[in-house]
Short mmCIF file of C-alpha atoms in Angstrom, two decimals:
data_model
loop_
_atom_site.label_atom_id
_atom_site.label_comp_id
_atom_site.label_asym_id
_atom_site.label_seq_id
_atom_site.Cartn_x
_atom_site.Cartn_y
_atom_site.Cartn_z
CA UNK A 1 12.90 77.99 -13.12
CA UNK A 2 11.26 81.20 -14.47
CA UNK A 3 9.45 83.42 -11.98
CA UNK A 4 5.73 83.70 -12.54
CA UNK A 5 4.67 87.27 -13.33
CA UNK A 6 2.50 88.96 -10.71
CA UNK A 7 -1.16 89.57 -11.50
CA UNK A 8 -1.83 92.83 -13.30
CA UNK A 9 -3.69 95.41 -11.24
CA UNK A 10 -6.49 97.15 -13.12
CA UNK A 11 -7.86 100.39 -11.69
CA UNK A 12 -11.19 101.76 -12.88
CA UNK A 13 -14.42 103.23 -11.54
CA UNK A 14 -16.85 100.69 -10.06
CA UNK A 15 -20.36 100.17 -11.39
CA UNK A 16 -19.73 100.89 -15.08
CA UNK A 17 -18.01 98.98 -17.91
CA UNK A 18 -16.68 102.21 -19.46
CA UNK A 19 -13.19 102.37 -20.90
CA UNK A 20 -11.97 99.85 -18.35
CA UNK A 21 -13.95 97.14 -20.14
CA UNK A 22 -11.66 97.34 -23.15
CA UNK A 23 -8.78 96.37 -20.87
CA UNK A 24 -10.79 93.61 -19.19
CA UNK A 25 -11.59 92.03 -22.55
CA UNK A 26 -7.90 91.88 -23.40
CA UNK A 27 -6.96 90.30 -20.08
CA UNK A 28 -9.86 87.85 -20.12
CA UNK A 29 -9.31 86.69 -23.69
CA UNK A 30 -5.58 86.40 -23.09
CA UNK A 31 -6.10 84.31 -19.96
CA UNK A 32 -3.90 86.81 -18.12
CA UNK A 33 -4.20 86.96 -14.31
CA UNK A 34 -5.43 90.34 -13.11
CA UNK A 35 -7.03 92.01 -10.13
CA UNK A 36 -9.89 94.43 -10.68
CA UNK A 37 -8.75 96.41 -7.68
CA UNK A 38 -11.64 98.78 -6.97
CA UNK A 39 -14.28 96.11 -7.53
CA UNK A 40 -12.59 93.30 -5.64
CA UNK A 41 -10.44 94.79 -2.87
CA UNK A 42 -11.50 96.49 0.30
CA UNK A 43 -10.05 99.97 0.15
CA UNK A 44 -9.59 99.71 -3.60
CA UNK A 45 -11.01 103.16 -4.29
CA UNK A 46 -8.60 104.73 -1.81
CA UNK A 47 -5.72 102.81 -3.39
CA UNK A 48 -6.70 104.16 -6.81
CA UNK A 49 -6.91 107.69 -5.47
CA UNK A 50 -3.44 107.44 -3.93
CA UNK A 51 -1.99 106.66 -7.35
CA UNK A 52 -3.96 109.51 -8.94
CA UNK A 53 -2.59 111.80 -6.23
CA UNK A 54 0.98 110.83 -7.10
CA UNK A 55 1.66 108.92 -3.91
CA UNK A 56 3.08 105.93 -5.80
CA UNK A 57 6.26 105.94 -7.82
CA UNK A 58 5.95 105.72 -11.57
CA UNK A 59 3.96 107.50 -14.24
CA UNK A 60 1.17 109.77 -12.99
CA UNK A 61 -2.21 108.98 -14.62
CA UNK A 62 -4.69 111.76 -15.22
CA UNK A 63 -7.69 109.44 -14.86
CA UNK A 64 -8.66 105.77 -14.90
CA UNK A 65 -8.33 103.31 -16.45
CA UNK A 66 -4.74 102.53 -15.64
CA UNK A 67 -2.87 99.37 -14.80
CA UNK A 68 0.10 98.43 -12.70
CA UNK A 69 2.09 95.66 -14.35
CA UNK A 70 5.33 94.50 -12.73
CA UNK A 71 5.59 97.83 -10.94
CA UNK A 72 5.01 99.93 -14.07
CA UNK A 73 2.03 102.30 -14.11
CA UNK A 74 0.44 102.58 -17.56
CA UNK A 75 -2.58 104.76 -18.39
CA UNK A 76 -4.71 105.74 -21.41
CA UNK A 77 -6.79 102.88 -22.83
CA UNK A 78 -5.07 102.58 -26.20
CA UNK A 79 -1.64 102.77 -24.57
CA UNK A 80 -2.57 100.12 -21.99
CA UNK A 81 -3.81 97.76 -24.69
CA UNK A 82 -0.74 98.18 -26.87
CA UNK A 83 1.52 97.68 -23.82
CA UNK A 84 -0.22 94.54 -22.54
CA UNK A 85 -1.19 92.90 -25.84
CA UNK A 86 2.16 91.07 -26.35
CA UNK A 87 1.92 89.66 -22.83
CA UNK A 88 -1.63 88.48 -23.56
CA UNK A 89 -0.77 86.97 -26.95
CA UNK A 90 -3.02 89.46 -28.74
CA UNK A 91 -0.53 91.76 -30.47
CA UNK A 92 0.04 91.73 -34.22
CA UNK A 93 3.34 90.39 -35.51
CA UNK A 94 5.83 93.02 -36.69
CA UNK A 95 6.26 96.73 -36.13
CA UNK A 96 4.18 97.80 -39.12
CA UNK A 97 1.12 95.82 -38.06
CA UNK A 98 1.51 96.92 -34.45
CA UNK A 99 1.47 100.53 -35.63
CA UNK A 100 -1.62 99.87 -37.74
CA UNK A 101 -3.38 98.26 -34.77
CA UNK A 102 -2.61 101.24 -32.56
CA UNK A 103 -3.87 103.59 -35.27
CA UNK A 104 -7.19 101.73 -35.31
CA UNK A 105 -7.39 101.70 -31.52
CA UNK A 106 -6.74 105.44 -31.31
CA UNK A 107 -9.48 106.06 -33.86
CA UNK A 108 -11.86 103.93 -31.81
CA UNK A 109 -10.90 106.15 -28.87
CA UNK A 110 -11.89 109.19 -30.94
CA UNK A 111 -15.29 107.62 -31.62
CA UNK A 112 -15.76 106.83 -27.92
CA UNK A 113 -15.20 110.49 -27.15
CA UNK A 114 -17.91 111.44 -29.63
CA UNK A 115 -20.29 108.84 -28.17
CA UNK A 116 -19.78 110.38 -24.74
CA UNK A 117 -20.33 113.89 -26.05
CA UNK A 118 -23.73 112.98 -27.48
CA UNK A 119 -25.20 112.76 -24.00
CA UNK A 120 -22.86 115.39 -22.48
CA UNK A 121 -22.38 117.95 -25.27
CA UNK A 122 -21.83 120.96 -23.00
CA UNK A 123 -19.96 119.62 -19.98
CA UNK A 124 -19.20 116.37 -18.20
CA UNK A 125 -19.82 118.30 -14.99
CA UNK A 126 -23.52 118.79 -15.80
CA UNK A 127 -26.22 116.15 -15.55
CA UNK A 128 -27.71 114.91 -18.81
CA UNK A 129 -31.02 116.43 -17.72
CA UNK A 130 -29.34 119.86 -17.77
CA UNK A 131 -28.37 119.56 -21.45
CA UNK A 132 -31.15 117.61 -23.12
CA UNK A 133 -31.80 120.05 -25.99
CA UNK A 134 -28.13 120.31 -27.05
CA UNK A 135 -27.84 116.54 -26.69
CA UNK A 136 -30.73 115.96 -29.10
CA UNK A 137 -29.09 118.26 -31.64
CA UNK A 138 -25.72 116.58 -31.14
CA UNK A 139 -27.34 113.15 -31.53
CA UNK A 140 -28.80 114.07 -34.92
CA UNK A 141 -25.37 114.99 -36.23
CA UNK A 142 -23.74 111.96 -34.63
CA UNK A 143 -26.24 109.42 -35.97
CA UNK A 144 -26.55 111.06 -39.37
CA UNK A 145 -22.91 111.87 -40.09
CA UNK A 146 -20.27 110.76 -37.61
CA UNK A 147 -21.37 107.22 -36.79
CA UNK A 148 -21.66 106.14 -40.46
CA UNK A 149 -18.25 107.69 -41.16
CA UNK A 150 -16.43 105.84 -38.35
CA UNK A 151 -18.17 102.49 -38.82
CA UNK A 152 -17.80 102.71 -42.59
CA UNK A 153 -14.07 103.22 -42.10
CA UNK A 154 -13.81 100.11 -39.92
CA UNK A 155 -15.83 98.15 -42.49
CA UNK A 156 -13.42 99.25 -45.21
CA UNK A 157 -10.40 98.15 -43.17
CA UNK A 158 -12.02 94.77 -42.56
CA UNK A 159 -12.84 94.32 -46.24
CA UNK A 160 -9.22 95.02 -47.22
CA UNK A 161 -7.79 92.67 -44.62
CA UNK A 162 -10.29 89.91 -45.44
CA UNK A 163 -9.09 89.95 -49.02
CA UNK A 164 -5.42 89.93 -48.01
CA UNK A 165 -5.16 87.92 -44.79
CA UNK A 166 -8.33 86.82 -43.03
CA UNK A 167 -11.44 87.91 -41.12
CA UNK A 168 -9.74 90.25 -38.65
CA UNK A 169 -8.87 93.93 -38.62
CA UNK A 170 -5.09 93.45 -38.70
CA UNK A 171 -3.04 90.52 -39.95
CA UNK A 172 -3.98 86.85 -39.91
CA UNK A 173 -5.30 86.38 -36.36
CA UNK A 174 -7.38 88.04 -33.68
CA UNK A 175 -5.70 90.96 -31.90
CA UNK A 176 -6.69 93.45 -29.26
CA UNK A 177 -8.32 95.79 -31.76
CA UNK A 178 -10.81 93.08 -32.72
CA UNK A 179 -11.82 92.82 -29.06
CA UNK A 180 -12.20 96.60 -28.93
CA UNK A 181 -14.33 96.58 -32.08
CA UNK A 182 -16.54 93.97 -30.42
CA UNK A 183 -17.05 96.19 -27.37
CA UNK A 184 -17.67 99.22 -29.55
CA UNK A 185 -20.39 97.47 -31.55
CA UNK A 186 -21.97 96.01 -28.41
CA UNK A 187 -22.08 99.43 -26.77
CA UNK A 188 -23.51 101.11 -29.85
CA UNK A 189 -26.25 98.48 -30.08
CA UNK A 190 -27.19 99.34 -26.51
CA UNK A 191 -27.04 103.11 -26.89
CA UNK A 192 -28.34 103.54 -30.45
CA UNK A 193 -30.33 100.41 -31.43
CA UNK A 194 -32.38 102.19 -34.08
CA UNK A 195 -29.38 103.84 -35.69
CA UNK A 196 -27.44 100.56 -35.67
CA UNK A 197 -30.38 98.72 -37.25
CA UNK A 198 -30.38 101.27 -40.06
CA UNK A 199 -26.63 100.95 -40.56
CA UNK A 200 -26.56 97.14 -40.43
CA UNK A 201 -26.75 96.55 -44.22
CA UNK A 202 -23.70 98.79 -44.68
CA UNK A 203 -21.46 97.07 -42.09
CA UNK A 204 -21.95 93.30 -42.47
CA UNK A 205 -18.27 92.46 -41.91
CA UNK A 206 -18.08 94.50 -38.72
CA UNK A 207 -21.21 92.85 -37.33
CA UNK A 208 -19.82 89.42 -38.25
CA UNK A 209 -16.59 90.33 -36.46
CA UNK A 210 -18.58 91.20 -33.33
CA UNK A 211 -20.25 87.76 -33.39
CA UNK A 212 -16.96 85.97 -34.09
CA UNK A 213 -15.20 87.62 -31.16
CA UNK A 214 -18.13 86.81 -28.83
CA UNK A 215 -17.66 83.11 -29.60
CA UNK A 216 -14.02 82.95 -28.55
CA UNK A 217 -13.96 80.42 -25.68
CA UNK A 218 -12.42 82.51 -22.91
CA UNK A 219 -14.37 85.58 -23.89
CA UNK A 220 -17.64 83.66 -24.14
CA UNK A 221 -17.15 82.41 -20.57
CA UNK A 222 -16.42 85.92 -19.40
CA UNK A 223 -19.47 87.36 -21.14
CA UNK A 224 -21.68 84.83 -19.32
CA UNK A 225 -20.08 85.57 -15.95
CA UNK A 226 -20.93 88.13 -13.28
CA UNK A 227 -17.60 89.81 -13.98
CA UNK A 228 -19.12 91.24 -17.15
CA UNK A 229 -20.95 94.41 -16.12
CA UNK A 230 -24.05 95.42 -18.08
CA UNK A 231 -24.24 98.72 -19.92
CA UNK A 232 -26.09 101.39 -17.98
CA UNK A 233 -26.85 105.10 -17.90
CA UNK A 234 -23.70 105.95 -15.98
CA UNK A 235 -21.12 104.87 -18.55
CA UNK A 236 -19.96 105.96 -21.99
CA UNK A 237 -22.71 104.09 -23.80
CA UNK A 238 -26.10 105.34 -22.59
CA UNK A 239 -29.50 104.70 -24.09
CA UNK A 240 -31.87 107.63 -24.08
CA UNK A 241 -34.76 107.00 -26.52
CA UNK A 242 -34.97 110.67 -27.45
CA UNK A 243 -31.38 110.52 -28.75
CA UNK A 244 -32.07 107.48 -30.95
CA UNK A 245 -35.47 107.95 -32.60
CA UNK A 246 -36.75 105.50 -35.22
CA UNK A 247 -35.74 106.36 -38.76
CA UNK A 248 -39.27 107.53 -39.56
CA UNK A 249 -38.98 110.25 -36.90
CA UNK A 250 -35.38 111.20 -37.51
CA UNK A 251 -34.67 114.66 -38.89
CA UNK A 252 -31.70 115.32 -41.09
CA UNK A 253 -28.88 117.09 -39.20
CA UNK A 254 -28.63 120.82 -39.75
CA UNK A 255 -25.65 123.02 -39.02
#
């Protein structure tokens, strides 16, 4: 009789969805048992710190999120997703499509970095209040140039795959990158509602993908549960009205 795999241990900061939420979505949609260690275990933060300090055998993560799966420590969001997706039934079929999915996920990671740097353009070690003026300048460039570029690219990928295979980013069925695109769109709606409203006519397929993913049975139950943490001003996606003015008040970015 096959041995049942142990629950995956997920380590991430408490109180924010952040990058850890991309991993949670995969595990929840895949129906894969996991333990959100810091949120659910007494002493979870200390346990996470011990791994970060190198006191546990295996790979040494630089920062959360990371997971421990069958004794293997895996870090970096895109790497975690690609590693766990086959176990969760959410990996594309074939090496070529798996490589394409990872390419998309890594590009989403690039966009997440730019989202973060809108509200922390000088340093992550400074409070937002210490860098408001540079943040406003960064936001103009991000909303005017970078966000349309990234989301337009995802829309183009969807359009190509819809014509060839179906309504997903890669192949004929939902994979982990579709879940990540859902979280990306949800976070951007929270952080930049005005900018997203202006972009909506240009990304109809991406918005439809967001809604389609939200209706998946396991994910829908998760999204209604208390396990789903709301976006807030401590995570990657933060809403500051001065960084997302209405279109009528938005200045064109200048170099």
